[in-house]
XYZ file of C-alpha atoms in Angstrom:
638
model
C -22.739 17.080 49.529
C -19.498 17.877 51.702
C -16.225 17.464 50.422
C -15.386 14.580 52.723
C -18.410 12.368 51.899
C -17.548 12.787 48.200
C -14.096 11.843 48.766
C -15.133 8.877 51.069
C -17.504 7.336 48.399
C -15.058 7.979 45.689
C -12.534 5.965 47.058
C -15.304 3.400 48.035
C -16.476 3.038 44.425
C -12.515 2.836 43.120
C -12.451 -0.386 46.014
C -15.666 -1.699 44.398
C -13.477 -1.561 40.954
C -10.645 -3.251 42.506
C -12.005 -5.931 43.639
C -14.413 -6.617 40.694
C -11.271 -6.695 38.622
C -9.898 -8.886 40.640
C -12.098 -11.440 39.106
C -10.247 -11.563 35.840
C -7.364 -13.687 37.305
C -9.613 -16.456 37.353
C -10.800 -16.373 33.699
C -8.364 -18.983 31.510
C -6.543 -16.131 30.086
C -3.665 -17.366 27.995
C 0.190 -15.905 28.707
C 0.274 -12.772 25.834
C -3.703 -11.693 27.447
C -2.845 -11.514 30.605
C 0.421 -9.194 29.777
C -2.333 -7.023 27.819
C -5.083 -6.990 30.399
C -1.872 -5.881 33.420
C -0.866 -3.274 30.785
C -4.254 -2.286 30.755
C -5.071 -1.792 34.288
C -1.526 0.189 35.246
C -3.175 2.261 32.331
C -6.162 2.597 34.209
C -6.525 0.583 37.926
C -10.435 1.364 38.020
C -11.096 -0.358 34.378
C -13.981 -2.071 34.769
C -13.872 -6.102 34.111
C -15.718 -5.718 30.247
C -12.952 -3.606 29.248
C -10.527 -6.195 30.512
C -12.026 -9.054 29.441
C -12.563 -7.355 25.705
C -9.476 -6.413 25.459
C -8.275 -10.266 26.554
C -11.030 -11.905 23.847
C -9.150 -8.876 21.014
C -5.972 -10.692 21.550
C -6.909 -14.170 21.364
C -8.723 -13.032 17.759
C -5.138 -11.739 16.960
C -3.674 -14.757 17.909
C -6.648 -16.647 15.854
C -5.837 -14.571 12.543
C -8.846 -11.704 13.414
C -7.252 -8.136 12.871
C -9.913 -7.055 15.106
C -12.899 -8.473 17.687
C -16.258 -8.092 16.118
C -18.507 -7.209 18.756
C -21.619 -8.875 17.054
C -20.718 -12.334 16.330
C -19.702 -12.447 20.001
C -22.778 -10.678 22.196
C -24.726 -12.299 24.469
C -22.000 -14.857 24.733
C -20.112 -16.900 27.212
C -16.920 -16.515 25.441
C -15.316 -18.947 28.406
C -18.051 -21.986 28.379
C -16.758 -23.340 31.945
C -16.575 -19.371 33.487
C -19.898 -17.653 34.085
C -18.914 -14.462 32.693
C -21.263 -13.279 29.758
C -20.877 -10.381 27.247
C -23.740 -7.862 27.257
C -26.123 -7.444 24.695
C -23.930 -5.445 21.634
C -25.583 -2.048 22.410
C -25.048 -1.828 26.106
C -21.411 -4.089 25.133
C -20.161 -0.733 22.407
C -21.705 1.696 25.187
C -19.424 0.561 28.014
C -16.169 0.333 25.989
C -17.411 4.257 24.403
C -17.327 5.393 28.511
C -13.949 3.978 28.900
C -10.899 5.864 29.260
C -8.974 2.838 27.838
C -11.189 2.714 24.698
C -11.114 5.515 21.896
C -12.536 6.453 18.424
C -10.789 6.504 15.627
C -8.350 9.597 15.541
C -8.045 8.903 19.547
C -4.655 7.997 20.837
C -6.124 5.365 23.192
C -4.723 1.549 23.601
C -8.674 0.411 21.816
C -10.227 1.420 19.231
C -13.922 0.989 19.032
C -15.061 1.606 15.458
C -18.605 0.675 14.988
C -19.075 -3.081 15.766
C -15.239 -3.425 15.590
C -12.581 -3.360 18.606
C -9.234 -3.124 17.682
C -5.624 -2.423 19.125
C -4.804 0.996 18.280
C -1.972 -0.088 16.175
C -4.249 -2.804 14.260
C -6.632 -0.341 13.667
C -3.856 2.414 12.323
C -2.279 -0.599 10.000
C -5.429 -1.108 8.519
C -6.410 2.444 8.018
C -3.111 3.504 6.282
C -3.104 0.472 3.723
C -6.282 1.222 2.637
C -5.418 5.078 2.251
C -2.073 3.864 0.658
C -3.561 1.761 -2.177
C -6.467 3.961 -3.196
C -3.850 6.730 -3.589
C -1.407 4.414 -5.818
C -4.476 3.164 -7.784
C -5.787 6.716 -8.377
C -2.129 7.943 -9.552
C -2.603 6.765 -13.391
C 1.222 6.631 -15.234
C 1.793 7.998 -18.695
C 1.282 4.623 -21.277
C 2.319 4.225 -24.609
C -0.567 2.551 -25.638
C 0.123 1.374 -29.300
C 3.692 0.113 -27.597
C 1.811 -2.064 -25.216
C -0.903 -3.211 -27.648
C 1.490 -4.433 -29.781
C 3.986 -5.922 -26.968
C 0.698 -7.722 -25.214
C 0.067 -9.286 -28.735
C 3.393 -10.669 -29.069
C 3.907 -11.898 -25.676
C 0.678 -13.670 -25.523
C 0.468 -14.872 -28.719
C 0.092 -18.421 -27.352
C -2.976 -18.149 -25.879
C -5.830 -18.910 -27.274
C -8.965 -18.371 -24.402
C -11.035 -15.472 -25.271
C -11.303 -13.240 -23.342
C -7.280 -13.943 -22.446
C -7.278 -12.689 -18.377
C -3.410 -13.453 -18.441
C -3.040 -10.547 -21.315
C -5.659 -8.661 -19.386
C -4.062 -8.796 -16.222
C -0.646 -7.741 -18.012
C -2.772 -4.769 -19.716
C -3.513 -3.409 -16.415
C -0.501 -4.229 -14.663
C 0.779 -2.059 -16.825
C -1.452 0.894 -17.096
C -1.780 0.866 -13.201
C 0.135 1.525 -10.230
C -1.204 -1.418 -8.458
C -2.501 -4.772 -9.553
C -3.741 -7.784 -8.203
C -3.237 -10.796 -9.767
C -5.241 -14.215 -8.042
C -5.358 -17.477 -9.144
C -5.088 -21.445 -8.704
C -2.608 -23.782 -9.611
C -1.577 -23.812 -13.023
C -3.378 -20.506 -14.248
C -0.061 -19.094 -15.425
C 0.689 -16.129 -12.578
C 4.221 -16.423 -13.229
C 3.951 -16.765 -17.467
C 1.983 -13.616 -16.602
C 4.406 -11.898 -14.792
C 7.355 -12.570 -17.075
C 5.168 -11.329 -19.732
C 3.892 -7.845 -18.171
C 7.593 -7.300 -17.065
C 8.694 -7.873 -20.513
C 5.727 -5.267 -21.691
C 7.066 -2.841 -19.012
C 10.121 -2.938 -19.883
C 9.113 -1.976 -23.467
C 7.842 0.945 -22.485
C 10.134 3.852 -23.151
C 7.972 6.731 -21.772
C 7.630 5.054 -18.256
C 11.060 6.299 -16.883
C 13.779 8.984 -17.655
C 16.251 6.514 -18.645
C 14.005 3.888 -20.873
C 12.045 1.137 -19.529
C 15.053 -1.136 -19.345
C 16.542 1.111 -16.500
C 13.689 0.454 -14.238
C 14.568 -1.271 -11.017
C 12.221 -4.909 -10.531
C 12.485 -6.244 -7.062
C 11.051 -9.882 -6.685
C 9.898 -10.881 -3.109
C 7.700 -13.695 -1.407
C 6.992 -14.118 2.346
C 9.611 -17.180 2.845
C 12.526 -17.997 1.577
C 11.781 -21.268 -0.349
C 8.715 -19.037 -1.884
C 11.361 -16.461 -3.028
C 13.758 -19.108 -4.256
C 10.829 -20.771 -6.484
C 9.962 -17.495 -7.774
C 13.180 -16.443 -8.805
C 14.071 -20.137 -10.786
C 10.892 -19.998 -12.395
C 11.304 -16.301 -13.820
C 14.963 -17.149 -14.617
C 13.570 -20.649 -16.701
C 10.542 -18.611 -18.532
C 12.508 -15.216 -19.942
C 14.567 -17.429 -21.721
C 12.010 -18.216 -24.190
C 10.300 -14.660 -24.230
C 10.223 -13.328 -28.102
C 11.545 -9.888 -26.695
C 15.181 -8.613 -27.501
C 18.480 -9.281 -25.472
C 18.260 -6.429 -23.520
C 14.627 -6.731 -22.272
C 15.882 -10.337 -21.004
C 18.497 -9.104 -19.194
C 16.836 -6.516 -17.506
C 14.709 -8.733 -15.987
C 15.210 -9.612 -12.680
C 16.320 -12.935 -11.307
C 16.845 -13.088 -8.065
C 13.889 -12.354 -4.994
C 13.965 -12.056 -1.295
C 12.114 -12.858 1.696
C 9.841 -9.400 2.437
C 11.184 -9.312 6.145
C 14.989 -9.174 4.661
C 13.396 -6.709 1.940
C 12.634 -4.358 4.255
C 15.080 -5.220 7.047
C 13.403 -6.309 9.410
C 14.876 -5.669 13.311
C 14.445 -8.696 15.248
C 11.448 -8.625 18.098
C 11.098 -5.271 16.922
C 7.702 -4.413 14.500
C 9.975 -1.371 13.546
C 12.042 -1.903 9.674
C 14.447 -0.048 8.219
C 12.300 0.875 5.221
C 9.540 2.867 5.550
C 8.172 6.301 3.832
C 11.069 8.202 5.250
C 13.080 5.681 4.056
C 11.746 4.173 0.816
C 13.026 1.072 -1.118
C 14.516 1.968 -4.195
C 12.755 0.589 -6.858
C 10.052 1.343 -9.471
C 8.604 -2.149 -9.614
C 7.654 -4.274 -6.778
C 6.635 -7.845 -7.780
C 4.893 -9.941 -4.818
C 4.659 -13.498 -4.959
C 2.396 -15.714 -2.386
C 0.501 -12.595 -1.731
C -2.525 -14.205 0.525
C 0.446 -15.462 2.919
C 0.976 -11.701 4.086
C -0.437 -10.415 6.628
C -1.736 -6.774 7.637
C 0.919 -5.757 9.705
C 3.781 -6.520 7.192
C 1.530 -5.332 3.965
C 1.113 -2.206 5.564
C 4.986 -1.973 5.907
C 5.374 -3.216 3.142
C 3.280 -0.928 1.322
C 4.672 2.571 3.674
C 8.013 1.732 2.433
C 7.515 1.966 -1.570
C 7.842 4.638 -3.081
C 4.446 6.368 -4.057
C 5.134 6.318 -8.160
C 6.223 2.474 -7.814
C 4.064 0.179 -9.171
C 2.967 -2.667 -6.504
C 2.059 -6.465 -8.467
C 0.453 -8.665 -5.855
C 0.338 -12.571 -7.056
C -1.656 -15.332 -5.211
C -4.485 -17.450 -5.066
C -7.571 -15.933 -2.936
C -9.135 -19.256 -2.323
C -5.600 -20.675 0.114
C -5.041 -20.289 3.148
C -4.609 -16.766 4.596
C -1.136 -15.698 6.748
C -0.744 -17.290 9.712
C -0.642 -13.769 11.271
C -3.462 -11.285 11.552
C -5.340 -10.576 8.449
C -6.830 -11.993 5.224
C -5.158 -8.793 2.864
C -5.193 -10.766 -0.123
C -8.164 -12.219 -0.013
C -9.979 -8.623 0.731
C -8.400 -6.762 -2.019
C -10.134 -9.511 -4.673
C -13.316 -8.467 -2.998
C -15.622 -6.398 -5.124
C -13.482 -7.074 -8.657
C -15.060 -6.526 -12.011
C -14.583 -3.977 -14.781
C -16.782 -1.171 -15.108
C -17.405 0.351 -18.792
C -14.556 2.764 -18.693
C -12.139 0.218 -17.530
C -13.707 -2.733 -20.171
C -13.535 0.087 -23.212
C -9.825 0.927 -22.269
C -9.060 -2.715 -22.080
C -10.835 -4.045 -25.916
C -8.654 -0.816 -27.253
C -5.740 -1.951 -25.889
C -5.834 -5.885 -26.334
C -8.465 -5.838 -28.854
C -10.674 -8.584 -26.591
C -14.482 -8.122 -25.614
C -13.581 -7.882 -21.775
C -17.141 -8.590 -19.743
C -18.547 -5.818 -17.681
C -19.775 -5.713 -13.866
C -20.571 -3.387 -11.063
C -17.873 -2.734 -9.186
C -17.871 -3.178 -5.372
C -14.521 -1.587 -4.426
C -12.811 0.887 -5.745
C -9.541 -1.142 -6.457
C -11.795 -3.237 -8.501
C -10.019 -3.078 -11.916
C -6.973 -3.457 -10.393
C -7.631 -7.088 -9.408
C -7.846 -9.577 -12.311
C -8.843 -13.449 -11.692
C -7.107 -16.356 -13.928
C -9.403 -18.675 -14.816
C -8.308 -21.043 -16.850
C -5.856 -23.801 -15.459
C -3.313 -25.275 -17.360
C -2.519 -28.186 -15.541
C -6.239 -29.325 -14.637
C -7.818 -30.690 -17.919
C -11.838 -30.387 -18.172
C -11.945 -33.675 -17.302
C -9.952 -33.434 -13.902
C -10.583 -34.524 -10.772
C -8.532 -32.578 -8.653
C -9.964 -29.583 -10.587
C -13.584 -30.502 -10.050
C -13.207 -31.409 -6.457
C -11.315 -27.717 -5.986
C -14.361 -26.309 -8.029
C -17.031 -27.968 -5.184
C -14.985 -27.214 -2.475
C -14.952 -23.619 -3.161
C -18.172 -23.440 -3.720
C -19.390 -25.299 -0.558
C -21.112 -28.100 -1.847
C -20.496 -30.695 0.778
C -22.953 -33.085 -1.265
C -21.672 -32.716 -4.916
C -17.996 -33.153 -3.049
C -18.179 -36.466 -0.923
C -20.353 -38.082 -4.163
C -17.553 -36.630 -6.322
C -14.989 -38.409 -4.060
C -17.078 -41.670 -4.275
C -16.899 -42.412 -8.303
C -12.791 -43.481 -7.482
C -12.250 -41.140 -10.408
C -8.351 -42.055 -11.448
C -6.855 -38.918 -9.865
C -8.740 -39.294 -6.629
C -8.674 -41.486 -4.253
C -11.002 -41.095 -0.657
C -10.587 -43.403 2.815
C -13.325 -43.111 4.471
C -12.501 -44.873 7.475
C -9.021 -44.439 8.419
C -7.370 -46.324 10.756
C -3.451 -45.532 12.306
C -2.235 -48.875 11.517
C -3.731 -48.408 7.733
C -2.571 -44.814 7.587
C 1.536 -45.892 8.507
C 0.970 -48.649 6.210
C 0.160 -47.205 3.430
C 2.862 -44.023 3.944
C 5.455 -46.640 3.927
C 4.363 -48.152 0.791
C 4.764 -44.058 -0.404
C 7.612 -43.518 0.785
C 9.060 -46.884 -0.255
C 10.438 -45.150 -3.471
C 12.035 -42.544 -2.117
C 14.066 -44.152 0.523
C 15.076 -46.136 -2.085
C 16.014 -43.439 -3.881
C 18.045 -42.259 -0.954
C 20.290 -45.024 -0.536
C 21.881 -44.541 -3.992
C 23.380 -41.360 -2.847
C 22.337 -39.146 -5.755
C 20.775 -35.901 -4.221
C 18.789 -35.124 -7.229
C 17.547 -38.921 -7.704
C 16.177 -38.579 -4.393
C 14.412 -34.936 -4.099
C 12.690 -36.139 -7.612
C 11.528 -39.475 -5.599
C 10.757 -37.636 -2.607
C 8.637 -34.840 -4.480
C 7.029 -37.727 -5.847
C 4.860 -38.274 -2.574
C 3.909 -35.932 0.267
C 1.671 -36.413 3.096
C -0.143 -33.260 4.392
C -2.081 -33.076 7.217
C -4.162 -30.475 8.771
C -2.704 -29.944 12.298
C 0.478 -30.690 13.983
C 0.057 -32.508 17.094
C -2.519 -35.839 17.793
C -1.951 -39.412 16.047
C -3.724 -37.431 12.364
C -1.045 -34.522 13.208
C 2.729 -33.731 11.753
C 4.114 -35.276 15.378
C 2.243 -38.231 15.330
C 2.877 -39.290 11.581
C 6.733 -38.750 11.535
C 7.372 -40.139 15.086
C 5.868 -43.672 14.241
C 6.922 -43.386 10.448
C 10.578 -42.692 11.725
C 10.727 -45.459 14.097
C 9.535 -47.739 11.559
C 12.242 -46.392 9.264
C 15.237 -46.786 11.819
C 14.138 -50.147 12.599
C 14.302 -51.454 8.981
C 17.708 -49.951 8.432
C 18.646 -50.977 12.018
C 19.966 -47.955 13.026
C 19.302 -47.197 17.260
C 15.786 -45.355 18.075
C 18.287 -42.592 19.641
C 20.103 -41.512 16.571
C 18.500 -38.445 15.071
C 20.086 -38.455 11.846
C 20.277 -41.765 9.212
C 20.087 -42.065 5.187
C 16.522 -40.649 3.864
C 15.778 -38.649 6.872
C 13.924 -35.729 5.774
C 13.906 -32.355 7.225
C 12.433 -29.255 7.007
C 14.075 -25.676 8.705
C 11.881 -23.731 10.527
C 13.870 -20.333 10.767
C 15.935 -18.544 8.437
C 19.898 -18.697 8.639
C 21.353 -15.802 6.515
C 24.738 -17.036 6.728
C 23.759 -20.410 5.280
C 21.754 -19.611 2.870
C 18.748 -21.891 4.367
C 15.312 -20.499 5.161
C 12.084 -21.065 7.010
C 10.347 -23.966 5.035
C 13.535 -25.312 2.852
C 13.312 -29.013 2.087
C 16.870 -30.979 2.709
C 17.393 -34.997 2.785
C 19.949 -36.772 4.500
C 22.135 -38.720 2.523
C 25.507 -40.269 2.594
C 28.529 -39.109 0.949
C 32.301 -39.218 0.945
C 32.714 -37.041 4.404
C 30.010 -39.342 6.234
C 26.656 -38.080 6.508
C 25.235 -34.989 4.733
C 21.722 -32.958 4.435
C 21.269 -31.941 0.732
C 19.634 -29.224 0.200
C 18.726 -27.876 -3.745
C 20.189 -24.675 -4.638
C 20.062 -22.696 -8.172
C 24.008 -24.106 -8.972
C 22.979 -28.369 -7.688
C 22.525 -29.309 -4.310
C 24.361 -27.964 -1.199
C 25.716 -30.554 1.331
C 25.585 -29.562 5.358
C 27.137 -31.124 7.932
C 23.625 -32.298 10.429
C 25.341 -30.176 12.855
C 25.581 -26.939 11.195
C 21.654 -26.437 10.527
C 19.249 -24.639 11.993
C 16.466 -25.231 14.140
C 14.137 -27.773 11.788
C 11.822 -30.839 12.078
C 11.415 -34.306 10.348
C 9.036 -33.666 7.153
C 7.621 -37.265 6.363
C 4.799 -35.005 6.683
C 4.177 -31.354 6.861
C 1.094 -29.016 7.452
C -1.089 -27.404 4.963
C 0.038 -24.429 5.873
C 3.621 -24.914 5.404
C 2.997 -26.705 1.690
C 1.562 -23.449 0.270
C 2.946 -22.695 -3.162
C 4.799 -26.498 -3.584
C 3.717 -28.919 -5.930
C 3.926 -32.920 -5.530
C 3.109 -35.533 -8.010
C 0.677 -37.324 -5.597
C -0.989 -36.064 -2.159
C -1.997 -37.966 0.812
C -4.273 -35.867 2.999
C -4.956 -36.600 6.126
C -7.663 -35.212 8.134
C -8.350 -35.333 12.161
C -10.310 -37.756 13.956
C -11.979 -35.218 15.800
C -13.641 -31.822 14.795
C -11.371 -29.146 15.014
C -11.264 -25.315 14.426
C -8.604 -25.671 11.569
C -10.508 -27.680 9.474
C -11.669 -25.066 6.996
C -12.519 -25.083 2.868
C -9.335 -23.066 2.406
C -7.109 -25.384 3.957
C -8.780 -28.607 2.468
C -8.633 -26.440 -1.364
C -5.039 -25.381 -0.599
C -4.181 -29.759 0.512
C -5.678 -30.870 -2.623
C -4.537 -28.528 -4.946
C -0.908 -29.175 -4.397
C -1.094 -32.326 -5.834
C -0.430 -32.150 -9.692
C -1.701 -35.611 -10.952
C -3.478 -37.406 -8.325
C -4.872 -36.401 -4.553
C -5.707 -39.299 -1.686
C -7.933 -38.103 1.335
C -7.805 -39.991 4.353
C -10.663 -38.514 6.553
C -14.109 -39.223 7.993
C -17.203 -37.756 5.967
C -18.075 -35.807 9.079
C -14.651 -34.256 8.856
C -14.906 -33.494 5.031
C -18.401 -31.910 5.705
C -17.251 -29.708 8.130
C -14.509 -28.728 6.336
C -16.363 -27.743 2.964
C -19.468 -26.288 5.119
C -16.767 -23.834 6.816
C -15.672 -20.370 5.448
C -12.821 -19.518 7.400
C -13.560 -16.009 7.652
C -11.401 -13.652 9.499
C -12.801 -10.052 10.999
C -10.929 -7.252 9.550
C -12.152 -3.860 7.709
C -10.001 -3.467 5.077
C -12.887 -4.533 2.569
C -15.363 -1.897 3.706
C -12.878 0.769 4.052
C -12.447 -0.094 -0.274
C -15.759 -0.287 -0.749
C -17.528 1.610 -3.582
C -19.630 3.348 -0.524
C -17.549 2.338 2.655
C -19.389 3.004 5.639
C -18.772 6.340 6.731
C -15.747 6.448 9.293
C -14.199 9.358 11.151
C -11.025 10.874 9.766
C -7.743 8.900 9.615
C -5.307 8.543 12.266
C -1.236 8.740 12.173
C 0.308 5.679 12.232
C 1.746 5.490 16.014
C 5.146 5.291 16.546
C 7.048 2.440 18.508
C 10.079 0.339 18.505
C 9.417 -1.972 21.847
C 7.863 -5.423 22.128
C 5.834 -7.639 19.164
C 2.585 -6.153 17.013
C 0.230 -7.286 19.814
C 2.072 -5.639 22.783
C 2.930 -2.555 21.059
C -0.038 -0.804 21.860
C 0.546 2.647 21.217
C-alpha cells in the first residue's frame, strides 16, 4: 500500500478518535474527572472513549473511598443510568485498557495501572504496593527481647485482669516482641490501659536500646487534633497509677500530634517533610484512631519511620473507615490468628493457653482483637445491638430494638416536628447549663446528649437539624434570627489553626463572661476563652455526623437516620452511631432504613489484603514510588 494512502487513512482513523471522544463531554462527569480525563487526552489525543471513561469512573471510586476501580463489580454496566454508554464485558473491558498507551502494568510508568481486575492511578497503585512491602519487612525484622524481663513486667502490669486468655496482656506481649502491631477493638476494651501498659513493659526493657529502655523516644499521634488531645489526657490520667518506678512514668510520653503536623505536611502538596530520606526520629510510634487513616497518608506515614522503629496501630476495625481512599485498618485485621509458633512463644511468655488458627496473612500475629468490653455489661443493650449489627442480622436487630430494653430506645416512625421536639427536651439541660456561665458545668451537660445523624444535608441531615433547632433556640432567648452567636451556641471547627491551638473537630460553647461573649473551648490546664471573631472556619454542632463523632463518647445518643435510602447508610456507620453512646442509645429511623443499613457491608476496593495474604496472588515485581510535588493525590498522576 503507497505511502500516501497509509498516511491518508491514518489521519482518517485519528479523526474517527476525535470525534468519538468527543462524546465524553456529554457524560455527567463531575469537576476533579473531567480535569483527569483532559489530562488524559493531552497525554494521548487518540485515547479511545473506554479509557476515558475508566479513568473518569477510577476517580469517582477515589472520591467514594475505593483505592482502586474493580473492573468486575462494574462490567456489563451502565455506570451513568440516564447516558447510554455501557462497559464491555470484563475480558474484552481489561483487553482494551492492556492496548492502551495510557494504561500500564505494574512496574510501567504509565498514568493507569491495570493489575488483574484492578485499575488504579499509578500513584494509588505505588502507595499500596510500598505499604505492603514496608510492613512485611518491619514484621519480619524480630528485635532482641528479654523475655524473663517482659514475663515478669506483663504479670505486674496486668495483674488486674482476670479474662483468660487476657488479649490486653497478649497484645502487650507482642507489641513488644514485634516491630509492628495491631491493636483493634470496640469501646471500652481497654486500647489505651493496653498501651500504657506495653509502653511501661518497653520501657523495662534494657536490651532494646544502647542507652536503656527509658531513653527510647515514644511519639503519640492520631489523625485529628481532638483525637490526639484525647489520647494524650488519657495516657497522662492512666501512668499515674501504673505499679512501675518513677522513671518508667516519666519516660512516658504525654503529649501527641495530629499525623499531618507529624510529618509536616506542605499544604496542597501530597509531598511531607518526612519520608525515608528523611526519617522521624523516634523508636516508638504509637497510632491512635488507626481505621481513620487512609492509604495515602499510612503509606507516608509508614516511608518516614525509621525501619528498626516499632509501629503500634490502635482502632476499632468494625467503624467507619477514613474519609479518604482506603480501608488500611480494617485490611491489616484481615487474616489474624496465631499459628503454633506464635501461640507457644506467647503461653511461655504470659503463661496463658493462647488459641490457635490458620493464618491468612502474613502480619497475622501482629494483629490482636480485644474482646472483652469494659463498659458493656453481659446484659447490655448497646453491646448486643453492636454484636447483631456486626454480624448482619437485620432480624435479631429490629426485634432486639423492639423489647424497649432500658438502654435502648427505637422510633420507628419519625416525624420533623417529633424529632425538634424531642432534641429540645435534650438539649433542655444543657442550655441550662449554659446560662450559669460555668464552662465546665456546661461541656459536662452538653456531653450529656448528642444527636448524630448519618448525612449532612436534607431535613434528617446536620443542616437541617441545627438550622430549625437554632431558630427555635434564638427565639426562646429572644435574640434576632440574624445574630450568629448567643449563650449555648455550640460549635464545632472544621480546620486546624496552629496558632490557636484549635483543630479540625474541637468542641467549643458559647458562653458569657466578664469581656462579653466567649467560645470555651477545654484544654489540658481548664477551658480556653476566644473571642467569636478570632476562630476558625466551624459550624453549629447541635448535631454532628457519624463520621465526625468517631472516638467521642456521650452519656446518651440520639440517632437519626434518613428518610430516604441512601449510599451512606452502612453497618459501620450505624455500629460506630451507637457505640458512642456509653449508657443509653435512641434511634430515630424507619425499619427499611435500619435494614438497609445492617444488610450493607460497606466494602471498599483496595489490594492491600491480597498483597498480605499467606499466598497473595502472584503480581509482577514492585514499582518505585513516583516522585511529585504538584497538585492533590488524585491529580498527581505520575
Amino acid at each position: 500500500m503507497p505511502a500516501k494512502i497509509r498516511r491518508r487513512k491514518r489521519i482518517a482513523g485519528m479523526a474517527r478518535s476525535y470525534r468519538s471522544t468527543a462524546m465524553l463531554p456529554d457524560l455527567p462527569l463531575g469537576p476533579l474527572e473531567r480535569a483527569l480525563v483532559d489530562s488524559l487526552r493531552r497525554l494521548d489525543p487518540t485515547a479511545e472513549p473506554l479509557v476515558l471513561a475508566s479513568a473518569a469512573l477510577l476517580c469517582a471510586a477515589l472520591d467514594n473511598g475505593d483505592v482502586c476501580l474493580p473492573l468486575a463489580r462494574r462490567a456489563g454496566q451502565r455506570p451513568w443510568p440516564e447516558h447510554a454508554f455501557c462497559l464491555p464485558p470484563l475480558a474484552e473491558w481489561q483487553a482494551r485498557l492492556a492496548a492502551s498507551s495510557l494504561v500500564g502494568a505494574d512496574g510501567d510508568f504509565t498514568p493507569l495501572i491495570l493489575v488483574g481486575e484492578r485499575l488504579y492511578l499509578a500513584r494509588y497503585q505505588a502507595y499500596e504496593k510500598q505499604l505492603a512491602e514496608q510492613l512485611l519487612s518491619r514484621a519480619a525484622d524480630l528485635p532482641a527481647v528479654d523475655e524473663a524481663q517482659l514475663s515478669e513486667s506483663l504479670t505486674r502490669l496486668f495483674a488486674f485482669n482476670a479474662q483468660q486468655p487476657d488479649w490486653q496482656c497478649l497484645a502487650a506481649a507482642q507489641a513488644v516482641r514485634r516491630r509492628l502491631a495491631v491493636i483493634s477493638g470496640g469501646p471500652g476494651t481497654g486500647k489505651t490501659t493496653t498501651v500504657v501498659r506495653l509502653l511501661a513493659a518497653l520501657l523495662e526493657q534494657r536490651g532494646g536500646h544502647p542507652s536503656g529502655g527509658a531513653q527510647l523516644a515514644v511519639g503519640l499521634a492520631a489523625p485529628t487534633g481532638k483525637a490526639a488531645a484525647r489520647m494524650a489526657e488519657a495516657i497522662r490520667n492512666a501512668k499515674a497509677s501504673l505499679p512501675v518506678d518513677e522513671a518508667i512514668k516519666a519516660a512516658l510520653p504525654d503529649e501527641a500530634r495530629t499525623l499531618h503536623r507529624l510529618l509536616g505536611s506542605r499544604g496542597d502538596s501530597p509531598q511531607v517533610r518526612h519520608n525515608a530520606a528523611n526519617p522521624l526520629a523516634l523508636d516508638v510510634l504509637v497510632v491512635d484512631e488507626a481505621s481513620m487513616v487512609d492509604l495515602a497518608l499510612m503509606a507516608k506515614l509508614v516511608d518516614a519511620l525509621p525501619a528498626n522503629a516499632r509501629l503500634i496501630l490502635l482502632g476499632d476495625k468494625d467503624q467507619l473507615c477514613a474519609v479518604e481512599a482506603g480501608a488500611v485498618f480494617a485490611e491489616l485485621c484481615e487474616g489474624r490468628g496465631f499459628d503454633a509458633q506464635a501461640a507457644a512463644d506467647l503461653r511461655r511468655i504470659t503463661g496463658q493457653q493462647v488459641p490457635v488458627a490458620q493464618p491468612g496473612s502474613r502480619l497475622s500475629d501482629a494483629v490482636v482483637l480485644l474482646t472483652h468490653s469494659h463498659r458493656f455489661a453481659g446484659d447490655s443493650g448497646i453491646g448486643e445491638l453492636a454484636w447483631r449489627i456486626n454480624g448482619g442480622d437485620v432480624s435479631g436487630t429490629l426485634s432486639l430494638l423492639k423489647e424497649q430494653r432500658s438502654d435502648l430506645a427505637w422510633n420507628a416512625e419519625p416525624t420533623p416536628a417529633d424529632l425538634l421536639e424531642r432534641l429540645d427536651r435534650g438539649y433542655a439541660p444543657f442550655l441550662a447549663a449554659a446560662k450559669s456561665a460555668d464552662p465546665q458545668a456546661a461541656f459536662v451537660a452538653f456531653n450529656d446528649f448528642r444527636a448524630l445523624t448519618a448525612q449532612r444535608e436534607g431535613t434528617w441531615g446536620v443542616a437541617g437539624i441545627n438550622e430549625v433547632l437554632e431558630a427555635r433556640v434564638k427565639r426562646r432567648s429572644q435574640v434576632a434570627s440574624r445574630e450568629r452567636w448567643y449563650v449555648g451556641r455550640p460549635v464545632m471547627v472544621r480546620q486546624n489553626d496552629y496558632a490557636l491551638g484549635l483543630f479540625n473537630g474541637d468542641i467549643g460553647i458559647c458562653l458569657d463572661s466578664e469581656f462579653g461573649l466567649r467560645v470555651f473551648f477545654e484544654g489540658e490546664d481548664g477551658y480556653r476563652p476566644f473571642a467569636p471573631a478570632r476562630l476558625p472556619s466551624h459550624d453549629c454542632a447541635f448535631a454532628m455526623t457519624v463520621h465526625k463523632s468517631q472516638g467521642s463518647e456521650f452519656s446518651e445518643v440520639l440517632l437519626v437516620l434518613p428518610e430516604q435510602p441512601s449510599p451512606l447508610l452502612s453497618r459501620s456507620l450505624f455500629y460506630t452511631g451507637i457505640t458512642r453512646a456509653k449508657h443509653k442509645v435512641e434511634i430515630w429511623g424507619l425499619p427499611a432504613r435500619l435494614g438497609e443499613a445492617v444488610a450493607t457491608r460497606a466494602e471498599r476496593a483496595a489490594g492491600l489484603a491480597e498483597r498480605l495474604a499467606v499466598e497473595p496472588t502472584r503480581l509482577p515485581k514492585p514499582v518505585a514510588m513516583p516522585e511529585t510535588g504538584a497538585g492533590h493525590d488524585q491529580l498527581a498522576l505520575f
